[in-house]
Amino acid sequence: SWQAVPQAEQYRVYWSTQPNVSKTNGSRVDAATNPLVHTGVQNGSTYYYVVTAVGAGGEGPVSQQVSASPRVPVPGAPRDLTAQASPDAERSVALSWLAPTIPANIAEILGYRIYRSVQPDIAANLGAATRIDGSTQTALTDSVPIGGLTYYYIVTALTAAGESAPSAEVSTTPTDEGGGSGGGAGGGSGGGGLFDCGEPVACWQDSTPR
C-alpha cells in the first residue's frame, strides 16, 4: 500500500526478485489498486517493489523501494492435550493430543515437541523446561525422573515454517512405588533427599515408607 498522490489517475507497481527495482528492469503492474495484493509468489523468496503515479502529465518517479518475503504460516496449537499417570508403570505419564486443524495454506506437520516442567506456566519460561523431541505421533509415554512430583506439560507442532503456538497446559502426578526408607541427603527411615528431576533446580522427594 502507499499514500495517494493528488491528481494521480492510476498507479503502476514494478516488482522483482532482485533489489534496485526500476521502470526498466521490474515487472510492471498497470492500474494497480491501493492496496495491491500480489499473488502467485513463492514462499521464502524476497520480492522488491516500487510504485509510480500516472497523471495527465505522464508517469512520475519511482517511490522508495520496499521488500517482503511471504512465508507459509505455521499451524495453530495442538488440541485437547491430556496427561495421565500410568497405573501400571512407575514414573510414567501417558500423553495424548489432537493435531491442529490444517487449512490448505498451512505447512505440513513434521512432528511434535513436548515441554515438561515441575513448575506451572511453562509457556512463559520455555528455556527452563525439559524439551522432548522426536514424536511424529499424537501420543507419547514420558518416563519422568522422580515420582510423587506434579509435572506440567504443553505440546507444539513442528513444520518447515516453524513451531506452532503451544497447547493448553496440563499436569499429573505419577507415583514412585520404588521409594523406601532413607535416601539422598535425608538418610534414614522417614527421611528424604535431593534429586535431579530434569529441571534447573533440585527436587526433594519424601522417602517415608508407604
Coordinates of N, CA and C in Angstrom, one line a residue:
S1 N 0.9 -1.2 0.0 CA 0.0 0.0 0.0 C 0.9 1.2 0.0
W2 N 0.3 2.4 -0.3 CA 1.1 3.6 -0.4 C 0.2 4.8 -0.2
Q3 N 0.8 5.9 0.0 CA 0.0 7.2 0.2 C -0.4 7.7 -1.2
A4 N -1.7 8.1 -1.3 CA -2.2 8.6 -2.5 C -1.5 9.9 -3.0
V5 N -1.4 10.1 -4.3 CA -0.8 11.3 -4.8 C -1.9 12.1 -5.5
P6 N -2.0 13.4 -5.2 CA -3.0 14.3 -5.8 C -2.9 14.3 -7.3
Q7 N -4.0 14.3 -8.0 CA -4.2 14.3 -9.4 C -3.6 13.0 -10.1
A8 N -3.3 12.0 -9.3 CA -2.9 10.7 -9.9 C -4.2 10.0 -10.5
E9 N -4.0 9.6 -11.8 CA -5.1 8.9 -12.4 C -5.0 7.4 -12.3
Q10 N -3.8 6.9 -12.1 CA -3.6 5.5 -11.8 C -2.2 5.3 -11.2
Y11 N -1.9 4.1 -10.8 CA -0.6 3.8 -10.3 C 0.0 2.6 -11.0
R12 N 1.3 2.5 -11.1 CA 2.0 1.4 -11.6 C 2.9 0.8 -10.6
V13 N 2.9 -0.4 -10.4 CA 3.8 -1.1 -9.5 C 4.8 -1.9 -10.3
Y14 N 6.1 -1.7 -9.9 CA 7.2 -2.5 -10.5 C 7.8 -3.4 -9.4
W15 N 8.0 -4.7 -9.8 CA 8.5 -5.6 -8.8 C 9.6 -6.5 -9.4
S16 N 10.4 -7.1 -8.5 CA 11.4 -8.0 -9.0 C 11.9 -8.8 -7.8
T17 N 12.5 -9.9 -8.1 CA 13.2 -10.7 -7.0 C 14.6 -10.3 -6.7
Q18 N 15.0 -9.2 -7.4 CA 16.3 -8.6 -7.2 C 16.2 -7.2 -6.7
P19 N 17.1 -6.7 -5.9 CA 16.9 -5.3 -5.4 C 17.2 -4.3 -6.5
N20 N 17.0 -3.0 -6.1 CA 17.2 -1.9 -7.1 C 16.3 -2.0 -8.3
V21 N 15.0 -2.1 -7.9 CA 14.0 -2.2 -9.0 C 13.8 -0.9 -9.7
S22 N 13.6 -0.9 -11.0 CA 13.4 0.3 -11.7 C 12.3 0.1 -12.8
K23 N 12.0 1.2 -13.5 CA 11.0 1.0 -14.5 C 11.4 0.1 -15.7
T24 N 12.7 0.0 -15.8 CA 13.3 -0.8 -16.9 C 13.5 -2.2 -16.6
N25 N 13.8 -2.5 -15.3 CA 14.1 -3.9 -15.0 C 13.1 -4.7 -14.2
G26 N 12.0 -3.9 -13.8 CA 11.0 -4.6 -13.0 C 9.8 -5.1 -13.8
S27 N 9.1 -6.1 -13.3 CA 7.8 -6.5 -13.9 C 6.8 -5.5 -13.5
R28 N 5.9 -5.1 -14.5 CA 5.0 -3.9 -14.3 C 3.6 -4.4 -14.1
V29 N 2.9 -3.8 -13.1 CA 1.5 -4.0 -12.9 C 0.8 -2.7 -13.1
D30 N 0.0 -2.6 -14.2 CA -0.7 -1.4 -14.6 C -2.0 -1.2 -13.8
A31 N -2.4 0.0 -13.6 CA -3.7 0.3 -13.0 C -3.8 -0.5 -11.6
A32 N -2.7 -0.4 -10.9 CA -2.6 -1.1 -9.6 C -3.6 -0.5 -8.6
T33 N -4.3 -1.4 -7.9 CA -5.2 -0.9 -6.8 C -4.4 -0.7 -5.6
N34 N -4.9 0.2 -4.7 CA -4.2 0.5 -3.5 C -5.1 0.2 -2.3
P35 N -4.8 -0.9 -1.5 CA -3.6 -1.7 -1.6 C -3.6 -2.7 -2.7
L36 N -2.4 -3.2 -3.0 CA -2.3 -4.2 -4.1 C -1.9 -5.6 -3.4
V37 N -2.7 -6.6 -3.8 CA -2.3 -8.0 -3.3 C -1.6 -8.7 -4.4
H38 N -0.3 -9.0 -4.2 CA 0.5 -9.7 -5.2 C 0.4 -11.2 -5.0
T39 N -0.3 -11.9 -5.9 CA -0.5 -13.3 -5.8 C 0.5 -14.0 -6.7
G40 N 0.6 -15.4 -6.6 CA 1.5 -16.2 -7.4 C 2.9 -16.1 -7.0
V41 N 3.2 -15.6 -5.8 CA 4.6 -15.5 -5.4 C 5.0 -16.8 -4.7
Q42 N 6.3 -17.0 -4.5 CA 6.9 -18.2 -4.0 C 7.3 -17.9 -2.5
N43 N 6.8 -18.8 -1.6 CA 7.1 -18.7 -0.2 C 8.6 -18.8 0.0
G44 N 9.1 -17.9 0.9 CA 10.5 -18.0 1.2 C 11.4 -17.1 0.3
S45 N 10.9 -16.6 -0.8 CA 11.6 -15.7 -1.7 C 11.4 -14.2 -1.3
T46 N 12.3 -13.4 -1.6 CA 12.2 -12.0 -1.3 C 11.8 -11.2 -2.5
Y47 N 10.8 -10.4 -2.4 CA 10.3 -9.6 -3.5 C 10.5 -8.1 -3.2
Y48 N 10.9 -7.3 -4.3 CA 11.2 -5.9 -4.1 C 10.2 -5.1 -5.0
Y49 N 9.8 -4.0 -4.4 CA 8.7 -3.2 -5.1 C 9.0 -1.7 -5.1
V50 N 8.6 -1.0 -6.2 CA 8.5 0.4 -6.2 C 7.1 0.7 -6.9
V51 N 6.6 1.9 -6.7 CA 5.4 2.4 -7.3 C 5.5 3.7 -7.9
T52 N 4.8 4.0 -9.0 CA 4.8 5.3 -9.6 C 3.3 5.8 -9.7
A53 N 3.2 7.1 -9.8 CA 1.8 7.7 -10.1 C 1.8 8.1 -11.5
V54 N 0.7 7.9 -12.2 CA 0.5 8.3 -13.6 C -0.7 9.3 -13.6
G55 N -0.4 10.5 -14.2 CA -1.4 11.5 -14.4 C -1.4 12.1 -15.8
A56 N -2.1 13.2 -15.9 CA -2.2 13.9 -17.2 C -0.8 14.2 -17.8
G57 N 0.1 14.5 -16.9 CA 1.5 14.9 -17.4 C 2.4 13.7 -17.6
G58 N 1.9 12.5 -17.4 CA 2.7 11.3 -17.6 C 3.0 10.6 -16.3
E59 N 4.0 9.8 -16.3 CA 4.4 8.9 -15.2 C 5.4 9.6 -14.4
G60 N 5.2 9.6 -13.1 CA 6.2 10.2 -12.1 C 7.3 9.3 -11.8
P61 N 8.2 9.8 -10.9 CA 9.4 9.0 -10.5 C 8.9 7.8 -9.6
V62 N 9.9 6.9 -9.5 CA 9.5 5.7 -8.6 C 9.6 6.1 -7.1
S63 N 8.9 5.4 -6.4 CA 8.9 5.6 -4.9 C 10.2 4.9 -4.3
Q64 N 10.3 5.1 -3.0 CA 11.3 4.3 -2.3 C 11.0 2.8 -2.4
Q65 N 12.1 2.0 -2.5 CA 11.9 0.6 -2.7 C 11.5 -0.1 -1.3
V66 N 10.7 -1.0 -1.3 CA 10.3 -1.8 -0.2 C 10.5 -3.3 -0.6
S67 N 10.5 -4.2 0.4 CA 10.6 -5.6 0.1 C 9.8 -6.4 1.1
A68 N 9.5 -7.6 0.7 CA 8.7 -8.5 1.6 C 9.0 -10.0 1.2
S69 N 9.0 -10.9 2.2 CA 9.2 -12.3 2.0 C 8.0 -13.1 2.5
P70 N 7.2 -13.6 1.6 CA 6.0 -14.4 2.0 C 6.4 -15.7 2.7
R71 N 5.7 -16.1 3.7 CA 6.0 -17.3 4.4 C 4.8 -18.2 4.5
V72 N 5.0 -19.5 4.6 CA 4.0 -20.4 4.9 C 3.6 -20.2 6.3
P73 N 2.4 -20.0 6.7 CA 2.0 -19.8 8.1 C 2.1 -21.1 8.9
V74 N 2.5 -21.0 10.1 CA 2.6 -22.2 11.0 C 1.1 -22.5 11.4
P75 N 0.9 -23.8 11.8 CA -0.4 -24.2 12.2 C -0.8 -23.6 13.6
G76 N -2.0 -23.8 13.9 CA -2.5 -23.5 15.3 C -1.9 -24.5 16.3
A77 N -2.3 -24.3 17.5 CA -1.8 -25.1 18.6 C -2.4 -26.5 18.5
P78 N -1.7 -27.6 18.9 CA -2.3 -28.9 19.1 C -3.5 -28.8 20.1
R79 N -4.5 -29.7 20.0 CA -5.7 -29.6 20.8 C -5.8 -30.7 21.8
D80 N -6.6 -30.4 22.8 CA -7.0 -31.5 23.8 C -5.9 -32.3 24.3
L81 N -4.8 -31.7 24.7 CA -3.7 -32.4 25.4 C -4.2 -33.0 26.7
T82 N -3.9 -34.3 26.9 CA -4.2 -35.0 28.2 C -2.9 -35.6 28.7
A83 N -2.8 -35.7 30.1 CA -1.6 -36.3 30.7 C -2.2 -37.2 31.8
Q84 N -1.9 -38.5 31.7 CA -2.4 -39.5 32.6 C -1.3 -40.3 33.2
A85 N -1.1 -40.2 34.6 CA -0.1 -41.0 35.2 C -0.5 -42.5 35.1
S86 N 0.4 -43.3 34.6 CA 0.1 -44.7 34.4 C 0.0 -45.5 35.7
P87 N -1.1 -46.3 35.8 CA -1.2 -47.1 37.0 C -0.4 -48.4 36.9
D88 N 0.2 -48.7 35.7 CA 0.9 -49.9 35.5 C 2.4 -49.7 35.5
A89 N 2.9 -48.5 35.5 CA 4.3 -48.3 35.4 C 4.7 -47.1 36.3
E90 N 5.8 -47.3 37.1 CA 6.3 -46.3 37.9 C 6.9 -45.1 37.1
R91 N 6.7 -43.9 37.6 CA 7.3 -42.7 36.9 C 6.9 -42.6 35.5
S92 N 5.7 -42.9 35.1 CA 5.3 -43.0 33.7 C 4.1 -42.1 33.5
V93 N 4.1 -41.3 32.4 CA 3.0 -40.4 32.1 C 2.6 -40.7 30.6
A94 N 1.3 -41.0 30.4 CA 0.8 -41.2 29.0 C 0.2 -39.9 28.6
L95 N 0.8 -39.3 27.5 CA 0.3 -38.1 26.9 C -0.4 -38.4 25.6
S96 N -1.4 -37.6 25.3 CA -2.1 -37.7 24.0 C -2.7 -36.4 23.7
W97 N -2.9 -36.1 22.4 CA -3.4 -34.8 21.9 C -4.0 -35.0 20.5
L98 N -4.7 -34.0 20.1 CA -5.2 -34.0 18.7 C -4.3 -33.0 17.9
A99 N -4.1 -33.3 16.6 CA -3.4 -32.5 15.7 C -4.2 -31.2 15.5
P100 N -3.5 -30.1 15.3 CA -4.2 -28.8 14.9 C -4.9 -28.9 13.6
T101 N -5.9 -28.1 13.4 CA -6.6 -28.1 12.1 C -5.6 -27.5 11.1
I102 N -5.5 -28.1 9.9 CA -4.5 -27.6 8.9 C -5.3 -27.2 7.7
P103 N -5.5 -25.8 7.5 CA -6.0 -25.3 6.2 C -5.1 -25.6 5.1
A104 N -5.5 -25.3 3.9 CA -4.7 -25.7 2.7 C -3.4 -24.9 2.6
N105 N -3.4 -23.7 3.2 CA -2.2 -22.9 3.0 C -1.2 -23.0 4.2
I106 N -1.4 -24.0 5.0 CA -0.6 -24.2 6.2 C 0.4 -25.3 5.9
A107 N 1.6 -25.1 6.4 CA 2.7 -26.1 6.2 C 2.4 -27.5 6.8
E108 N 2.8 -28.5 6.2 CA 2.6 -29.9 6.7 C 3.3 -30.1 8.1
I109 N 2.6 -30.8 9.0 CA 3.2 -31.1 10.3 C 4.3 -32.2 10.2
L110 N 5.5 -31.9 10.6 CA 6.6 -32.8 10.6 C 6.7 -33.6 11.9
G111 N 6.2 -33.1 13.0 CA 6.4 -33.7 14.2 C 5.9 -32.8 15.4
Y112 N 6.1 -33.3 16.6 CA 5.7 -32.5 17.7 C 6.8 -32.4 18.8
R113 N 6.7 -31.4 19.6 CA 7.7 -31.1 20.6 C 6.9 -31.0 21.9
I114 N 7.3 -31.7 22.9 CA 6.7 -31.7 24.2 C 7.6 -31.0 25.2
Y115 N 7.1 -30.1 26.0 CA 7.8 -29.5 27.1 C 7.3 -29.9 28.4
R116 N 8.2 -30.3 29.4 CA 7.8 -30.8 30.7 C 8.5 -29.9 31.7
S117 N 7.8 -29.7 32.8 CA 8.4 -28.9 33.9 C 7.7 -29.3 35.2
V118 N 8.4 -29.0 36.4 CA 7.8 -29.2 37.7 C 7.2 -27.9 38.1
Q119 N 7.3 -26.8 37.3 CA 6.7 -25.5 37.6 C 5.6 -25.3 36.5
P120 N 4.5 -24.7 37.0 CA 3.4 -24.3 36.0 C 3.8 -23.2 35.1
D121 N 2.9 -22.9 34.2 CA 3.1 -21.8 33.2 C 4.3 -22.0 32.4
I122 N 4.4 -23.1 31.8 CA 5.6 -23.5 31.0 C 5.9 -22.5 29.9
A123 N 4.8 -22.1 29.2 CA 5.0 -21.2 28.0 C 5.7 -19.9 28.3
A124 N 5.6 -19.5 29.5 CA 6.2 -18.2 29.9 C 7.7 -18.4 30.2
N125 N 8.2 -19.6 30.3 CA 9.6 -19.8 30.5 C 10.1 -21.1 29.9
L126 N 10.0 -21.2 28.6 CA 10.3 -22.4 27.8 C 11.7 -22.9 28.1
G127 N 12.6 -21.9 28.3 CA 14.0 -22.2 28.4 C 14.3 -23.1 29.7
A128 N 13.4 -23.0 30.7 CA 13.7 -23.7 31.9 C 13.0 -25.1 31.9
A129 N 12.3 -25.4 30.8 CA 11.5 -26.7 30.7 C 12.4 -27.7 30.1
T130 N 12.1 -29.0 30.3 CA 12.7 -30.1 29.6 C 12.0 -30.3 28.3
R131 N 12.8 -30.4 27.2 CA 12.2 -30.5 25.9 C 12.3 -31.9 25.4
I132 N 11.2 -32.4 24.9 CA 11.2 -33.8 24.3 C 10.9 -33.7 22.9
D133 N 11.9 -34.0 22.0 CA 11.7 -34.0 20.6 C 11.5 -35.4 20.0
G134 N 11.1 -35.5 18.7 CA 11.2 -36.8 18.0 C 9.8 -37.4 17.9
S135 N 8.8 -36.9 18.4 CA 7.5 -37.5 18.3 C 6.8 -37.1 17.0
T136 N 6.4 -38.1 16.2 CA 5.7 -37.9 15.0 C 4.2 -38.3 15.1
Q137 N 3.9 -38.9 16.3 CA 2.5 -39.3 16.5 C 1.9 -38.4 17.5
T138 N 0.6 -38.5 17.7 CA -0.2 -37.7 18.7 C -0.3 -38.4 20.0
A139 N 0.7 -39.1 20.4 CA 0.7 -39.8 21.7 C 2.2 -40.0 22.1
L140 N 2.5 -40.0 23.4 CA 3.8 -40.3 23.8 C 3.8 -40.7 25.3
T141 N 4.6 -41.7 25.6 CA 4.8 -42.1 27.0 C 6.1 -41.5 27.6
D142 N 5.9 -40.7 28.6 CA 7.1 -40.0 29.2 C 7.5 -40.6 30.5
S143 N 8.8 -41.0 30.6 CA 9.3 -41.6 31.8 C 9.9 -40.4 32.6
V144 N 9.3 -40.0 33.7 CA 9.8 -38.9 34.5 C 10.9 -39.3 35.4
P145 N 11.8 -38.4 35.8 CA 12.9 -38.8 36.7 C 12.6 -39.1 38.1
I146 N 11.5 -38.5 38.6 CA 11.1 -38.6 40.0 C 9.6 -38.8 40.1
G147 N 9.2 -39.8 40.8 CA 7.7 -40.0 41.0 C 7.3 -39.1 42.2
G148 N 6.0 -39.0 42.4 CA 5.5 -38.2 43.5 C 5.5 -36.7 43.3
L149 N 6.0 -36.2 42.2 CA 6.0 -34.8 41.9 C 4.9 -34.5 40.9
T150 N 4.4 -33.3 40.9 CA 3.5 -32.9 39.8 C 4.3 -32.3 38.6
Y151 N 4.0 -32.9 37.5 CA 4.6 -32.5 36.2 C 3.6 -31.8 35.3
Y152 N 4.1 -30.7 34.7 CA 3.3 -29.9 33.8 C 3.8 -30.1 32.4
Y153 N 2.8 -30.1 31.5 CA 3.1 -30.4 30.1 C 2.4 -29.4 29.1
I154 N 3.1 -29.1 28.0 CA 2.5 -28.5 26.9 C 3.1 -29.2 25.6
V155 N 2.4 -29.0 24.5 CA 2.9 -29.6 23.2 C 2.8 -28.6 22.1
T156 N 3.7 -28.6 21.2 CA 3.7 -27.8 20.0 C 3.8 -28.6 18.7
A157 N 3.4 -28.1 17.6 CA 3.5 -28.8 16.3 C 4.7 -28.1 15.6
L158 N 5.5 -29.0 14.9 CA 6.7 -28.5 14.1 C 6.4 -28.6 12.6
T159 N 6.7 -27.6 11.9 CA 6.6 -27.6 10.4 C 7.9 -27.0 9.8
A160 N 8.0 -27.0 8.5 CA 9.1 -26.4 7.8 C 9.1 -24.9 8.0
A161 N 7.9 -24.4 8.4 CA 7.8 -22.9 8.6 C 8.1 -22.5 10.0
G162 N 8.2 -23.5 10.9 CA 8.5 -23.1 12.3 C 7.6 -23.9 13.3
E163 N 7.6 -23.4 14.5 CA 6.9 -24.1 15.6 C 5.6 -23.4 15.9
S164 N 4.6 -24.2 16.2 CA 3.3 -23.6 16.4 C 3.2 -23.0 17.8
A165 N 2.1 -22.4 18.1 CA 1.8 -21.9 19.4 C 1.6 -23.2 20.3
P166 N 1.8 -23.1 21.6 CA 1.6 -24.2 22.5 C 0.2 -24.6 22.8
S167 N 0.0 -25.8 23.1 CA -1.3 -26.3 23.5 C -1.6 -25.7 24.9
A168 N -2.8 -26.0 25.4 CA -3.2 -25.7 26.8 C -2.3 -26.6 27.7
E169 N -2.0 -26.1 28.8 CA -1.1 -26.8 29.8 C -2.0 -27.8 30.6
V170 N -1.4 -29.0 30.8 CA -2.0 -30.0 31.7 C -1.0 -30.5 32.7
S171 N -1.4 -31.2 33.7 CA -0.5 -31.7 34.7 C -1.0 -33.0 35.3
T172 N -0.1 -33.8 35.9 CA -0.4 -35.0 36.5 C 0.7 -35.3 37.5
T173 N 0.5 -36.3 38.4 CA 1.4 -36.7 39.4 C 1.7 -38.2 39.4
P174 N 2.7 -38.6 38.7 CA 3.0 -40.1 38.6 C 3.5 -40.6 40.0
T175 N 3.3 -41.8 40.2 CA 3.7 -42.4 41.5 C 5.1 -42.9 41.4
D176 N 5.7 -43.2 42.6 CA 7.0 -43.8 42.7 C 7.0 -44.9 43.7
E177 N 6.5 -46.0 43.3 CA 6.3 -47.1 44.2 C 7.7 -47.7 44.7
G178 N 8.8 -47.3 44.0 CA 10.1 -47.8 44.4 C 10.7 -47.1 45.6
G179 N 10.0 -46.1 46.1 CA 10.6 -45.3 47.2 C 10.6 -46.2 48.5
G180 N 11.6 -45.9 49.4 CA 11.7 -46.7 50.6 C 12.4 -45.8 51.7
S181 N 12.8 -46.5 52.7 CA 13.4 -45.8 53.8 C 14.8 -45.2 53.4
G182 N 15.1 -44.0 53.9 CA 16.4 -43.4 53.6 C 16.5 -42.9 52.2
G183 N 17.6 -42.3 51.9 CA 17.9 -41.9 50.6 C 18.4 -40.4 50.5
G184 N 19.3 -40.2 49.6 CA 19.8 -38.8 49.4 C 20.3 -38.2 50.7
A185 N 20.2 -36.9 50.8 CA 20.7 -36.2 51.9 C 19.9 -36.4 53.2
G186 N 18.7 -37.0 53.0 CA 17.9 -37.2 54.2 C 18.2 -38.4 55.0
G187 N 18.7 -39.5 54.4 CA 19.1 -40.7 55.0 C 18.2 -41.2 56.1
G188 N 18.0 -42.5 56.3 CA 17.2 -43.0 57.4 C 15.7 -43.1 57.2
S189 N 15.0 -43.8 58.0 CA 13.6 -44.0 57.8 C 12.9 -42.7 58.0
G190 N 11.9 -42.4 57.1 CA 11.1 -41.2 57.2 C 11.9 -40.0 56.7
G191 N 13.1 -40.2 56.1 CA 13.8 -39.1 55.6 C 13.5 -38.7 54.1
G192 N 14.4 -38.2 53.4 CA 14.2 -37.8 52.0 C 15.5 -37.4 51.5
G193 N 15.5 -36.8 50.3 CA 16.7 -36.4 49.7 C 16.5 -35.6 48.4
L194 N 17.6 -34.9 48.0 CA 17.5 -34.1 46.8 C 17.9 -34.9 45.6
F195 N 17.1 -34.7 44.5 CA 17.4 -35.5 43.3 C 17.4 -34.6 42.1
D196 N 18.1 -35.0 41.1 CA 18.0 -34.3 39.8 C 16.7 -34.7 39.1
C197 N 15.8 -33.7 39.0 CA 14.5 -34.0 38.4 C 14.4 -33.5 37.0
G198 N 15.5 -33.2 36.3 CA 15.5 -32.8 35.0 C 15.2 -31.3 34.8
E199 N 15.3 -30.6 35.9 CA 15.0 -29.1 35.9 C 16.2 -28.4 36.3
P200 N 16.3 -27.1 36.1 CA 17.4 -26.3 36.5 C 17.5 -26.2 38.1
V201 N 16.5 -26.7 38.8 CA 16.5 -26.7 40.2 C 16.4 -28.1 40.7
A202 N 16.9 -28.4 41.9 CA 16.8 -29.7 42.5 C 15.4 -29.9 43.1
C203 N 15.0 -31.2 43.2 CA 13.7 -31.5 43.7 C 13.9 -32.4 45.0
W204 N 13.0 -32.3 45.9 CA 13.0 -33.0 47.1 C 12.0 -34.1 47.0
Q205 N 12.4 -35.4 47.4 CA 11.5 -36.5 47.4 C 11.4 -37.0 48.8
D206 N 10.2 -37.1 49.4 CA 10.0 -37.7 50.7 C 10.1 -39.2 50.5
S207 N 10.9 -39.8 51.4 CA 11.2 -41.3 51.3 C 10.5 -42.0 52.4
T208 N 9.5 -41.4 53.1 CA 8.7 -42.1 54.1 C 8.1 -43.3 53.5
P209 N 8.2 -44.5 54.1 CA 7.6 -45.7 53.6 C 6.1 -45.6 53.5
R210 N 5.5 -46.1 52.4 CA 4.1 -46.0 52.2 C 3.5 -47.3 52.6

